[in-house]
mmCIF file of C-alpha atoms in Angstrom:
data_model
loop_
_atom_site.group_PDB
_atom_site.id
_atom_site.type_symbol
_atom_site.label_atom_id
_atom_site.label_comp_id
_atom_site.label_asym_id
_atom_site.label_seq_id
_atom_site.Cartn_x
_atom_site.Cartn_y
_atom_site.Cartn_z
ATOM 1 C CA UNK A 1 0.000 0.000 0.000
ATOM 2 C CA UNK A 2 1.167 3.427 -0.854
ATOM 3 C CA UNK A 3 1.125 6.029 1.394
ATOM 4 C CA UNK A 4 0.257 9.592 0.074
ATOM 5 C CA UNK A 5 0.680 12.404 2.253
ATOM 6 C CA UNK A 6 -2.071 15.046 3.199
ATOM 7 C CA UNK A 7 -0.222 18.136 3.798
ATOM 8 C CA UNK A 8 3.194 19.043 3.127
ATOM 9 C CA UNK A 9 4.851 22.077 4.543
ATOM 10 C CA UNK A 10 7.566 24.364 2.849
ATOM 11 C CA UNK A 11 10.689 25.270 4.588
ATOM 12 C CA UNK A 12 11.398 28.729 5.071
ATOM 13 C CA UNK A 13 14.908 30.290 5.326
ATOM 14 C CA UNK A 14 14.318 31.551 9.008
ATOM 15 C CA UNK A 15 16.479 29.742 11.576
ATOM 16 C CA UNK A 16 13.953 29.082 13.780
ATOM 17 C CA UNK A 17 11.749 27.485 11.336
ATOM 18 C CA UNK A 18 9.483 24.486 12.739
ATOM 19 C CA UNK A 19 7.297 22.615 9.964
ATOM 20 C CA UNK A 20 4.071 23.166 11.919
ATOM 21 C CA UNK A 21 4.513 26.461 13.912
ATOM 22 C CA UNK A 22 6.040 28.842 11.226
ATOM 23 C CA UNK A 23 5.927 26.979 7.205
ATOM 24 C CA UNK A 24 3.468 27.621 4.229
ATOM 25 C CA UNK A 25 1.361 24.096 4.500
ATOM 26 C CA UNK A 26 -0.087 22.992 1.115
ATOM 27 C CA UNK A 27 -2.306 20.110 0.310
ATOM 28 C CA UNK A 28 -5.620 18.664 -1.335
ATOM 29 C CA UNK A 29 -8.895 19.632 0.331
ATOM 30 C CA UNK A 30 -11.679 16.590 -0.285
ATOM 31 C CA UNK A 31 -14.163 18.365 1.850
ATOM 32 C CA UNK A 32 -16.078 20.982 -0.416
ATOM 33 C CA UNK A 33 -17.531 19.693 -4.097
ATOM 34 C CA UNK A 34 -15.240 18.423 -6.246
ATOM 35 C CA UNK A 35 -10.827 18.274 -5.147
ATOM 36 C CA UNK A 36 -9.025 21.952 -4.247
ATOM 37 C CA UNK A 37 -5.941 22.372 -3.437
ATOM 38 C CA UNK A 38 -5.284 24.257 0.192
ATOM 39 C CA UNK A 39 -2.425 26.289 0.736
ATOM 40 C CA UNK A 40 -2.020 27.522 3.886
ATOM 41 C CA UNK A 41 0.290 30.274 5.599
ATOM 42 C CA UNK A 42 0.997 29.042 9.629
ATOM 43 C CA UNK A 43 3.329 31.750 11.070
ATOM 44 C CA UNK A 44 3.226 35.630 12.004
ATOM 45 C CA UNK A 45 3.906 37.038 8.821
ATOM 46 C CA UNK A 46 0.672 36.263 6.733
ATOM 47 C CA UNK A 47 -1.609 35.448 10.019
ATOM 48 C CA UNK A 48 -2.989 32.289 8.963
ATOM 49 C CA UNK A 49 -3.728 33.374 5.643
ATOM 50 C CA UNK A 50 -5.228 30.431 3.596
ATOM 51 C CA UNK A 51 -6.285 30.334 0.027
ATOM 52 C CA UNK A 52 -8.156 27.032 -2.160
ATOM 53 C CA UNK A 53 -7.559 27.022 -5.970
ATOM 54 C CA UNK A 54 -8.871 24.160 -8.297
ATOM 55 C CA UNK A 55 -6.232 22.385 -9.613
ATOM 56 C CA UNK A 56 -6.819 23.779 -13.311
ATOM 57 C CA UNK A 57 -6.010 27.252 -11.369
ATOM 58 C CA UNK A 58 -3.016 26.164 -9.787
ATOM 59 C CA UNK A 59 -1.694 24.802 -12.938
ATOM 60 C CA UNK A 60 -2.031 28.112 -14.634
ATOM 61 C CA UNK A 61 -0.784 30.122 -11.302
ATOM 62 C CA UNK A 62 2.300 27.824 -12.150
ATOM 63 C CA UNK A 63 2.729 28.782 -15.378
ATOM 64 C CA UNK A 64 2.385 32.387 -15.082
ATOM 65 C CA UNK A 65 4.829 32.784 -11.806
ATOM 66 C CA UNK A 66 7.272 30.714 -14.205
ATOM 67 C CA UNK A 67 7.337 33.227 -17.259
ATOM 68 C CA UNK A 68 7.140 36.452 -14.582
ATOM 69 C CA UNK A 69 8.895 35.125 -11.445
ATOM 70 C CA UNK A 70 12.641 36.896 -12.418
ATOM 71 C CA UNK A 71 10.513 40.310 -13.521
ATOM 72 C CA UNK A 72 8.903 40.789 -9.995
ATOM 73 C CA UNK A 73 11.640 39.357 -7.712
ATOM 74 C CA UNK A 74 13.148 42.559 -6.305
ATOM 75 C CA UNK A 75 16.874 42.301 -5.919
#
């Protein structure tokens, strides 16, 4: 049996990081009509913030932050 996991959370480059007290948590939400996917901010800085996109919107949300990511990255 393979095991497929729920929730994943995101490592952040803050040296007291802990993966359920201060990450971005993503993963699929079964519980409203039809499969979303849940991503989830856990820490101070965007006060539980949590957002659900359809998968057809997080496959486009992909694509665009892929052609504009190096434009809006401030340096």
């Amino acid at each position: 049996m393979k095991t497929i996991p729920i929730k994943v959370s995101i490592k952040s480059d803050s040296p007291d990081w802990n993966p359920i007290f201060n990450s971005v948590q993503v993963g699929p939400n079964d519980e409203a009509a039809g499969s979303f996917l849940i991503i989830y901010g856990n820490d101070t800085h965007d006060h539980s913030a949590k957002i659900s996109l359809d998968w057809e919107e997080w496959d486009e949300l992909v694509k665009v932050v892929r052609k504009y990511r190096n434009e809006w990255e401030w340096k």
